[in-house]
mmCIF file of C-alpha atoms in Angstrom:
data_model
loop_
_atom_site.group_PDB
_atom_site.id
_atom_site.type_symbol
_atom_site.label_atom_id
_atom_site.label_comp_id
_atom_site.label_asym_id
_atom_site.label_seq_id
_atom_site.Cartn_x
_atom_site.Cartn_y
_atom_site.Cartn_z
ATOM 1 C CA ILE A 1 121.802 145.291 65.382
ATOM 2 C CA THR A 2 124.660 147.791 65.387
ATOM 3 C CA PRO A 3 128.268 146.553 65.581
ATOM 4 C CA THR A 4 130.661 148.399 67.886
ATOM 5 C CA ALA A 5 134.439 148.656 67.694
ATOM 6 C CA VAL A 6 135.993 147.914 71.091
ATOM 7 C CA PHE A 7 139.654 148.931 71.360
ATOM 8 C CA ASP A 8 142.392 149.667 73.861
ATOM 9 C CA PRO A 9 141.537 152.940 75.677
ATOM 10 C CA ILE A 10 143.005 156.096 74.151
ATOM 11 C CA ARG A 11 142.909 159.793 75.110
ATOM 12 C CA LEU A 12 141.064 161.813 72.502
ATOM 13 C CA CYS A 13 139.970 165.469 72.759
ATOM 14 C CA GLY A 14 140.175 165.412 76.537
ATOM 15 C CA THR A 15 138.353 162.129 77.211
ATOM 16 C CA THR A 16 139.235 158.437 77.369
ATOM 17 C CA VAL A 17 137.649 156.497 74.502
ATOM 18 C CA SER A 18 137.442 152.717 74.049
ATOM 19 C CA ARG A 19 134.370 152.269 71.823
ATOM 20 C CA ALA A 20 133.078 153.595 68.496
ATOM 21 C CA THR A 21 130.144 152.587 66.323
ATOM 22 C CA LEU A 22 130.816 150.586 63.169
ATOM 23 C CA HIS A 23 127.289 151.349 61.869
ATOM 24 C CA ASN A 24 126.661 148.348 59.600
ATOM 25 C CA GLN A 25 128.262 145.636 57.460
ATOM 26 C CA ASP A 26 128.804 147.973 54.490
ATOM 27 C CA TYR A 27 130.796 150.338 56.721
ATOM 28 C CA ILE A 28 132.879 147.460 58.100
ATOM 29 C CA ASP A 29 133.518 146.187 54.556
ATOM 30 C CA SER A 30 134.610 149.639 53.378
ATOM 31 C CA LEU A 31 137.109 149.786 56.265
ATOM 32 C CA ASP A 32 138.110 146.142 55.760
ATOM 33 C CA ALA A 33 138.132 145.893 59.579
ATOM 34 C CA GLY A 34 138.957 142.660 61.380
ATOM 35 C CA ILE A 35 139.277 141.583 65.013
ATOM 36 C CA GLY A 36 142.786 142.376 66.217
ATOM 37 C CA ASP A 37 143.400 145.183 63.729
ATOM 38 C CA THR A 38 145.094 148.462 64.618
ATOM 39 C CA ILE A 39 142.839 151.421 63.833
ATOM 40 C CA VAL A 40 142.919 155.211 63.624
ATOM 41 C CA VAL A 41 140.151 156.894 65.644
ATOM 42 C CA ASN A 42 139.047 160.519 65.577
ATOM 43 C CA LYS A 43 136.070 162.459 66.897
ATOM 44 C CA SER A 44 133.394 163.848 64.596
ATOM 45 C CA GLY A 45 132.860 167.426 65.704
ATOM 46 C CA GLU A 46 135.190 166.625 68.629
ATOM 47 C CA ILE A 47 132.317 164.673 70.231
ATOM 48 C CA ILE A 48 131.509 161.314 68.593
ATOM 49 C CA PRO A 49 134.317 158.716 68.288
ATOM 50 C CA LYS A 50 134.714 157.410 64.746
ATOM 51 C CA VAL A 51 136.919 154.712 63.220
ATOM 52 C CA LYS A 52 138.715 156.576 60.434
ATOM 53 C CA CYS A 53 140.719 153.714 58.946
ATOM 54 C CA VAL A 54 142.575 150.459 59.546
ATOM 55 C CA VAL A 55 146.379 150.495 59.676
ATOM 56 C CA LYS A 56 146.985 147.608 57.270
ATOM 57 C CA GLU A 57 150.776 147.622 57.831
ATOM 58 C CA LYS A 58 150.188 146.516 61.436
ATOM 59 C CA ARG A 59 147.738 143.740 60.584
ATOM 60 C CA LYS A 60 148.558 140.385 62.133
ATOM 61 C CA PRO A 61 148.681 137.276 59.924
ATOM 62 C CA GLY A 62 145.375 135.395 59.766
ATOM 63 C CA THR A 63 143.158 138.402 60.584
ATOM 64 C CA VAL A 64 139.742 138.079 58.911
ATOM 65 C CA ARG A 65 137.145 140.760 58.226
ATOM 66 C CA PHE A 66 134.368 140.868 60.829
ATOM 67 C CA LYS A 67 130.948 139.677 59.642
ATOM 68 C CA ILE A 68 127.697 140.428 61.469
ATOM 69 C CA GLY A 69 125.976 137.143 62.276
ATOM 70 C CA ASN A 70 122.570 136.113 60.960
ATOM 71 C CA ALA A 71 121.138 135.640 64.460
ATOM 72 C CA CYS A 72 120.338 138.174 67.177
ATOM 73 C CA PRO A 73 123.105 138.044 69.811
ATOM 74 C CA VAL A 74 120.518 138.582 72.576
ATOM 75 C CA CYS A 75 117.514 136.354 71.773
ATOM 76 C CA GLY A 76 118.859 134.155 68.964
ATOM 77 C CA ALA A 77 116.075 135.010 66.493
ATOM 78 C CA PRO A 78 117.024 135.413 62.814
ATOM 79 C CA ALA A 79 118.621 138.764 61.931
ATOM 80 C CA VAL A 80 117.837 140.130 58.484
ATOM 81 C CA ARG A 81 118.926 143.087 56.400
ATOM 82 C CA ASP A 82 116.300 145.813 56.574
ATOM 83 C CA GLY A 83 114.817 146.456 53.120
ATOM 84 C CA ASP A 84 117.006 148.589 50.875
ATOM 85 C CA THR A 85 119.138 149.826 53.770
ATOM 86 C CA ALA A 86 122.369 148.528 55.283
ATOM 87 C CA ASP A 87 120.765 147.998 58.696
ATOM 88 C CA MET A 88 120.394 144.581 60.324
ATOM 89 C CA ARG A 89 117.309 143.935 62.452
ATOM 90 C CA CYS A 90 116.306 141.172 64.842
ATOM 91 C CA THR A 91 113.042 139.514 63.778
ATOM 92 C CA GLY A 92 112.206 138.248 67.279
ATOM 93 C CA SER A 93 108.858 139.538 68.536
ATOM 94 C CA ARG A 94 109.864 139.027 72.186
ATOM 95 C CA CYS A 95 113.496 140.121 72.069
ATOM 96 C CA PRO A 96 114.412 141.727 75.429
ATOM 97 C CA ALA A 97 116.972 144.025 73.774
ATOM 98 C CA GLN A 98 114.332 145.387 71.389
ATOM 99 C CA LEU A 99 111.938 145.946 74.284
ATOM 100 C CA GLU A 100 114.595 147.822 76.259
ATOM 101 C CA ARG A 101 115.339 150.122 73.307
ATOM 102 C CA ARG A 102 111.606 150.712 72.719
ATOM 103 C CA ILE A 103 111.132 151.758 76.348
ATOM 104 C CA ILE A 104 114.218 154.002 76.241
ATOM 105 C CA ASN A 105 112.931 155.610 73.041
ATOM 106 C CA PHE A 106 109.454 156.104 74.532
ATOM 107 C CA THR A 107 110.702 157.784 77.707
ATOM 108 C CA GLY A 108 113.391 159.823 75.940
ATOM 109 C CA ARG A 109 113.554 163.544 75.245
ATOM 110 C CA SER A 110 112.387 163.328 71.615
ATOM 111 C CA ALA A 111 109.298 161.313 72.571
ATOM 112 C CA MET A 112 107.470 161.422 75.937
ATOM 113 C CA ASP A 113 110.387 163.204 77.665
ATOM 114 C CA ILE A 114 109.813 161.664 81.094
ATOM 115 C CA LYS A 115 112.342 163.526 83.244
ATOM 116 C CA GLY A 116 114.663 161.318 85.267
ATOM 117 C CA PHE A 117 113.696 158.066 83.501
ATOM 118 C CA GLY A 118 117.216 157.114 82.450
ATOM 119 C CA GLU A 119 118.477 154.031 80.643
ATOM 120 C CA VAL A 120 119.726 152.437 83.870
ATOM 121 C CA TYR A 121 116.254 152.615 85.437
ATOM 122 C CA VAL A 122 114.697 151.148 82.295
ATOM 123 C CA ALA A 123 117.085 148.184 82.334
ATOM 124 C CA GLU A 124 116.611 147.542 86.053
ATOM 125 C CA LEU A 125 112.806 147.814 85.944
ATOM 126 C CA LEU A 126 112.723 145.375 83.024
ATOM 127 C CA ARG A 127 115.061 142.974 84.792
ATOM 128 C CA ALA A 128 112.943 143.081 87.962
ATOM 129 C CA GLY A 129 109.722 142.469 85.996
ATOM 130 C CA PHE A 130 108.040 145.792 86.806
ATOM 131 C CA ILE A 131 107.870 146.589 83.074
ATOM 132 C CA LYS A 132 106.963 144.095 80.361
ATOM 133 C CA ASP A 133 105.755 146.550 77.699
ATOM 134 C CA ILE A 134 105.328 150.303 77.178
ATOM 135 C CA SER A 135 101.922 150.471 78.877
ATOM 136 C CA ASP A 136 103.419 149.134 82.129
ATOM 137 C CA ILE A 137 105.178 152.479 82.577
ATOM 138 C CA TYR A 138 101.796 153.920 83.515
ATOM 139 C CA ARG A 139 101.117 151.111 85.998
ATOM 140 C CA LEU A 140 104.280 151.686 88.019
ATOM 141 C CA ARG A 141 102.352 153.811 90.535
ATOM 142 C CA GLU A 142 100.464 150.636 91.530
ATOM 143 C CA HIS A 143 103.830 149.215 92.646
ATOM 144 C CA ARG A 144 105.031 152.281 94.567
ATOM 145 C CA GLU A 145 105.717 150.462 97.840
ATOM 146 C CA GLU A 146 107.531 147.608 96.096
ATOM 147 C CA LEU A 147 109.633 150.094 94.137
ATOM 148 C CA ILE A 148 110.621 151.949 97.294
ATOM 149 C CA GLU A 149 111.453 148.645 99.002
ATOM 150 C CA SER A 150 113.550 147.459 96.045
ATOM 151 C CA GLY A 151 115.517 150.717 95.852
ATOM 152 C CA ILE A 152 115.734 150.471 92.051
ATOM 153 C CA ILE A 153 114.871 154.143 91.608
ATOM 154 C CA GLY A 154 116.013 155.175 95.055
ATOM 155 C CA ARG A 155 113.989 155.602 98.194
ATOM 156 C CA GLU A 156 110.700 157.424 98.690
ATOM 157 C CA LYS A 157 111.723 160.864 97.398
ATOM 158 C CA ASN A 158 113.295 159.674 94.143
ATOM 159 C CA THR A 159 110.574 157.119 93.482
ATOM 160 C CA ASP A 160 107.796 159.684 93.953
ATOM 161 C CA LYS A 161 109.674 162.166 91.767
ATOM 162 C CA LEU A 162 109.800 159.704 88.859
ATOM 163 C CA LEU A 163 106.190 158.604 89.351
ATOM 164 C CA SER A 164 105.130 162.264 89.246
ATOM 165 C CA ALA A 165 107.084 162.794 86.019
ATOM 166 C CA ILE A 166 105.346 159.775 84.494
ATOM 167 C CA GLU A 167 101.954 161.154 85.552
ATOM 168 C CA ALA A 168 102.801 164.583 84.097
ATOM 169 C CA SER A 169 103.670 163.022 80.733
ATOM 170 C CA LYS A 170 100.002 162.081 80.264
ATOM 171 C CA SER A 171 99.328 165.705 79.291
ATOM 172 C CA ASN A 172 101.921 165.684 76.478
ATOM 173 C CA ASP A 173 100.990 166.477 72.892
ATOM 174 C CA ALA A 174 99.742 163.435 70.985
ATOM 175 C CA PHE A 175 102.638 163.545 68.503
ATOM 176 C CA ARG A 176 104.971 162.564 71.351
ATOM 177 C CA ILE A 177 103.061 159.322 71.892
ATOM 178 C CA LEU A 178 103.223 158.500 68.184
ATOM 179 C CA THR A 179 106.959 159.266 68.154
ATOM 180 C CA GLY A 180 107.470 157.119 71.239
ATOM 181 C CA LEU A 181 105.922 154.005 69.716
ATOM 182 C CA GLY A 182 109.101 153.495 67.701
ATOM 183 C CA ILE A 183 107.425 152.873 64.340
ATOM 184 C CA PRO A 184 110.233 152.695 61.724
ATOM 185 C CA ASN A 185 110.685 156.027 59.908
ATOM 186 C CA VAL A 186 108.138 157.809 62.137
ATOM 187 C CA GLY A 187 110.173 160.347 64.075
ATOM 188 C CA ARG A 188 109.084 163.709 65.490
ATOM 189 C CA SER A 189 108.589 165.422 62.117
ATOM 190 C CA ALA A 190 106.562 162.572 60.617
ATOM 191 C CA ALA A 191 104.513 162.217 63.801
ATOM 192 C CA ARG A 192 103.690 165.939 63.806
ATOM 193 C CA ALA A 193 102.635 165.816 60.140
ATOM 194 C CA ILE A 194 100.433 162.759 60.717
ATOM 195 C CA LEU A 195 98.729 164.300 63.756
ATOM 196 C CA ARG A 196 98.140 167.582 61.903
ATOM 197 C CA LYS A 197 96.325 165.576 59.236
ATOM 198 C CA PHE A 198 94.262 163.259 61.448
ATOM 199 C CA GLY A 199 93.920 165.213 64.689
ATOM 200 C CA SER A 200 94.090 162.320 67.151
ATOM 201 C CA ILE A 201 95.775 158.977 67.814
ATOM 202 C CA GLN A 202 92.390 157.254 67.477
ATOM 203 C CA ALA A 203 91.909 158.732 64.003
ATOM 204 C CA VAL A 204 95.386 157.572 63.008
ATOM 205 C CA ALA A 205 94.561 154.055 64.197
ATOM 206 C CA GLU A 206 91.440 154.026 62.047
ATOM 207 C CA ALA A 207 93.092 155.511 58.936
ATOM 208 C CA SER A 208 93.555 153.418 55.810
ATOM 209 C CA VAL A 209 96.927 152.754 54.197
ATOM 210 C CA GLU A 210 95.915 155.052 51.337
ATOM 211 C CA GLU A 211 95.080 157.887 53.730
ATOM 212 C CA LEU A 212 98.372 157.490 55.598
ATOM 213 C CA THR A 213 100.302 157.365 52.323
ATOM 214 C CA GLU A 214 98.877 160.749 51.352
ATOM 215 C CA VAL A 215 100.559 162.469 54.304
#
């Protein structure tokens, strides 16, 4: 659960910016940022908008520091601080926002790299019920005619193009699948190291905690 600063649009390094991440509660506390505050925004590396500081002299009376709630804003399940980190996570096992991010991660460039499978398509396919979990991605071909009729991906040409990209992803290296599952702290590097050790996804599934810890 990542808080976002939403502010009046400004021009910054050639683009219009109205949002910037606030990362976590510790970051908000260090800024002492409240709703209604005036802020200074810059771009890290002239690309990523960042809240640099709060202009305290312009603070309105009664402004209070923003606090992340203890419930997921999407599904309402309890939100808890993640271990020794500053991150807040939803504990809901059926949270639609979590599912959407898992699918986006799975199809993304660092994981299965399914060309053309953008975030908008993911959201629309989830909303329409074509996808209910990761494995449903590989059942979309069964719904080709319905997809073309719905126009979610486009008409015949665009739909077939995406379905072909999904089919092609089946030949990816196994580390991409492991990366795409979204296991906390298992990114590309960790996935590669694990697969070098065990050789296959099946072997990873059958490995003991002790064996995994050794990697």
